[in-house]
PDB file of C-alpha atoms in Angstrom:
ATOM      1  CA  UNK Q   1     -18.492   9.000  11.983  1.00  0.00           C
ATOM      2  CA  UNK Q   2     -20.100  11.868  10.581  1.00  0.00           C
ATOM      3  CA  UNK Q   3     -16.578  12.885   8.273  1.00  0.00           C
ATOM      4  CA  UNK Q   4     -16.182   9.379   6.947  1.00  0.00           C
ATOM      5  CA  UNK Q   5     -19.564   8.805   5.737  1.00  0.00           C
ATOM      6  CA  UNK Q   6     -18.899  12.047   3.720  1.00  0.00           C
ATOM      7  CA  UNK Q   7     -15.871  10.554   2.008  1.00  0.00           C
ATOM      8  CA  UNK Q   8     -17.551   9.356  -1.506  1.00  0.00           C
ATOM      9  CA  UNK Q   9     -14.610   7.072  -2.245  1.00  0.00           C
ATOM     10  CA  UNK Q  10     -15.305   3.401  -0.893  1.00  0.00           C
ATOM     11  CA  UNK Q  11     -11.379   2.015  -0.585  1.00  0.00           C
ATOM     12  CA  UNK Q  12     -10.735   5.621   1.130  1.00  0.00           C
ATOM     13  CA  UNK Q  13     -13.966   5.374   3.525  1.00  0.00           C
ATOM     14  CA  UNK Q  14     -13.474   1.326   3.979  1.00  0.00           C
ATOM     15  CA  UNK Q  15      -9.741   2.214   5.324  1.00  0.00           C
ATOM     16  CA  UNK Q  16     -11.027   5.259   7.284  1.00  0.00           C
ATOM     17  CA  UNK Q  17     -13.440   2.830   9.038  1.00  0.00           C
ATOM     18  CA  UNK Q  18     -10.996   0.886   9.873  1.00  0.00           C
ATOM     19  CA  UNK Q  19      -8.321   3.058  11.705  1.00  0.00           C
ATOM     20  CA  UNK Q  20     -11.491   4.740  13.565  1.00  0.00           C
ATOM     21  CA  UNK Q  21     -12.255   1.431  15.069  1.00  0.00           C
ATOM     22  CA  UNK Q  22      -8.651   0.405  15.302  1.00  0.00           C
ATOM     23  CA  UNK Q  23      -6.635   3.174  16.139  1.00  0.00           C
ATOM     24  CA  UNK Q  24      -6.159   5.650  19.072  1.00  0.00           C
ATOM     25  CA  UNK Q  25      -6.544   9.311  18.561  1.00  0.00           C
ATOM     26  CA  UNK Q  26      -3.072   9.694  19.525  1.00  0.00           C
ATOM     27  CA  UNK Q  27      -2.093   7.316  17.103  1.00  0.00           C
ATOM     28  CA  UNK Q  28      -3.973   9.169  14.227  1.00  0.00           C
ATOM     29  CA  UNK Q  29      -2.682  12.677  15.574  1.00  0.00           C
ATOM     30  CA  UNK Q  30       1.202  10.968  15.046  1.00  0.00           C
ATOM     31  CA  UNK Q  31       0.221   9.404  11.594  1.00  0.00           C
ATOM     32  CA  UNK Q  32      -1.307  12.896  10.178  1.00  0.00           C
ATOM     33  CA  UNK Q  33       1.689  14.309  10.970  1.00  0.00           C
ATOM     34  CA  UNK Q  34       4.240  11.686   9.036  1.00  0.00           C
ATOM     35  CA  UNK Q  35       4.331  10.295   6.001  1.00  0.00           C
ATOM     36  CA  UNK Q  36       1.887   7.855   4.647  1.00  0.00           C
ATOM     37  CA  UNK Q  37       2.346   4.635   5.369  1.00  0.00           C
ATOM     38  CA  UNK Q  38       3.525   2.468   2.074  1.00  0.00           C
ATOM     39  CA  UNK Q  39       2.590  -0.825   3.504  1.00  0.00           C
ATOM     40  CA  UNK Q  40      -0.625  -0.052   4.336  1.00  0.00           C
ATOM     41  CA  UNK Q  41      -1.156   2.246   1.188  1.00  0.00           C
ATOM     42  CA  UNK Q  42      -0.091  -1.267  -0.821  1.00  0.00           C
ATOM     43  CA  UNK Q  43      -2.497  -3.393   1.309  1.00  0.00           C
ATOM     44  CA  UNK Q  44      -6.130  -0.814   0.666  1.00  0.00           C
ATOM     45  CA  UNK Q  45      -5.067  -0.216  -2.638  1.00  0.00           C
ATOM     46  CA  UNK Q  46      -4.598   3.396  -1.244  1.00  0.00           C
ATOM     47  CA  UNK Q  47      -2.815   6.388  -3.047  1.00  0.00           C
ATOM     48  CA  UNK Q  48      -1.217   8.770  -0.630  1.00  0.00           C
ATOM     49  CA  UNK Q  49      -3.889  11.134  -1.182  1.00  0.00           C
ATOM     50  CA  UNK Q  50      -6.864   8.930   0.017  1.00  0.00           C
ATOM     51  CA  UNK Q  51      -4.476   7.605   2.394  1.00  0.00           C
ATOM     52  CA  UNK Q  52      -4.273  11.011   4.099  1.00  0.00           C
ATOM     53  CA  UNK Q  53      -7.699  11.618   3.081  1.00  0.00           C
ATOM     54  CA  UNK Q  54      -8.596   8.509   5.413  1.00  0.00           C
ATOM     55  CA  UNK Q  55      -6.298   9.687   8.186  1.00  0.00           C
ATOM     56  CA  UNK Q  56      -7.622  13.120   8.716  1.00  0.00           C
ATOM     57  CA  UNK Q  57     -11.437  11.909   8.468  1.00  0.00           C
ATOM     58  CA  UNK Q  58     -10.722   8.882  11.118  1.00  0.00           C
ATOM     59  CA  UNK Q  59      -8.885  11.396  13.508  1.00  0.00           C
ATOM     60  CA  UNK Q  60     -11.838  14.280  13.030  1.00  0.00           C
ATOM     61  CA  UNK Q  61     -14.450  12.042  14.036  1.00  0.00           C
ATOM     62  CA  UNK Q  62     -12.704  11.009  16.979  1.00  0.00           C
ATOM     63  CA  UNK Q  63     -12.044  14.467  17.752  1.00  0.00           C
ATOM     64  CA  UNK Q  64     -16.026  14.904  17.377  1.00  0.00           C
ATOM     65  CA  UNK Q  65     -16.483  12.601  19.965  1.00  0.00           C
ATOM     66  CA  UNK Q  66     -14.443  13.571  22.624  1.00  0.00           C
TER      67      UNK Q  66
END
């Protein structure tokens, strides 16, 4: 997890965390690609910039590891 422990905000590296662990790379690839997701923005406490942040840090370390 080498790109989220990078991220200095907390909420943005707590939510990153969390979709690395819960989420497929497939299902990071599609969410990169969309629009940010207002429920779960309204749930971290997320803007759609560390949203997006998150996102792209989750997905790139999974990347890493395959």
């Amino acid at each position: 997890m080498s790109m989220i422990n990078q991220l200095k905000d907390v909420k943005t590296k707590d939510f990153a965390k969390h979709c690395y662990e819960s989420s497929s790379v497939d299902k990071l690839r599609e969410a990169s690609e969309g629009s940010a997701d207002q429920s779960e923005m309204e749930h971290w406490g997320l803007t759609e910039g560390q949203w997006e942040e998150a996102i792209v840090a989750a997905l790139a370390d999974h990347e890493a590891k395959e």
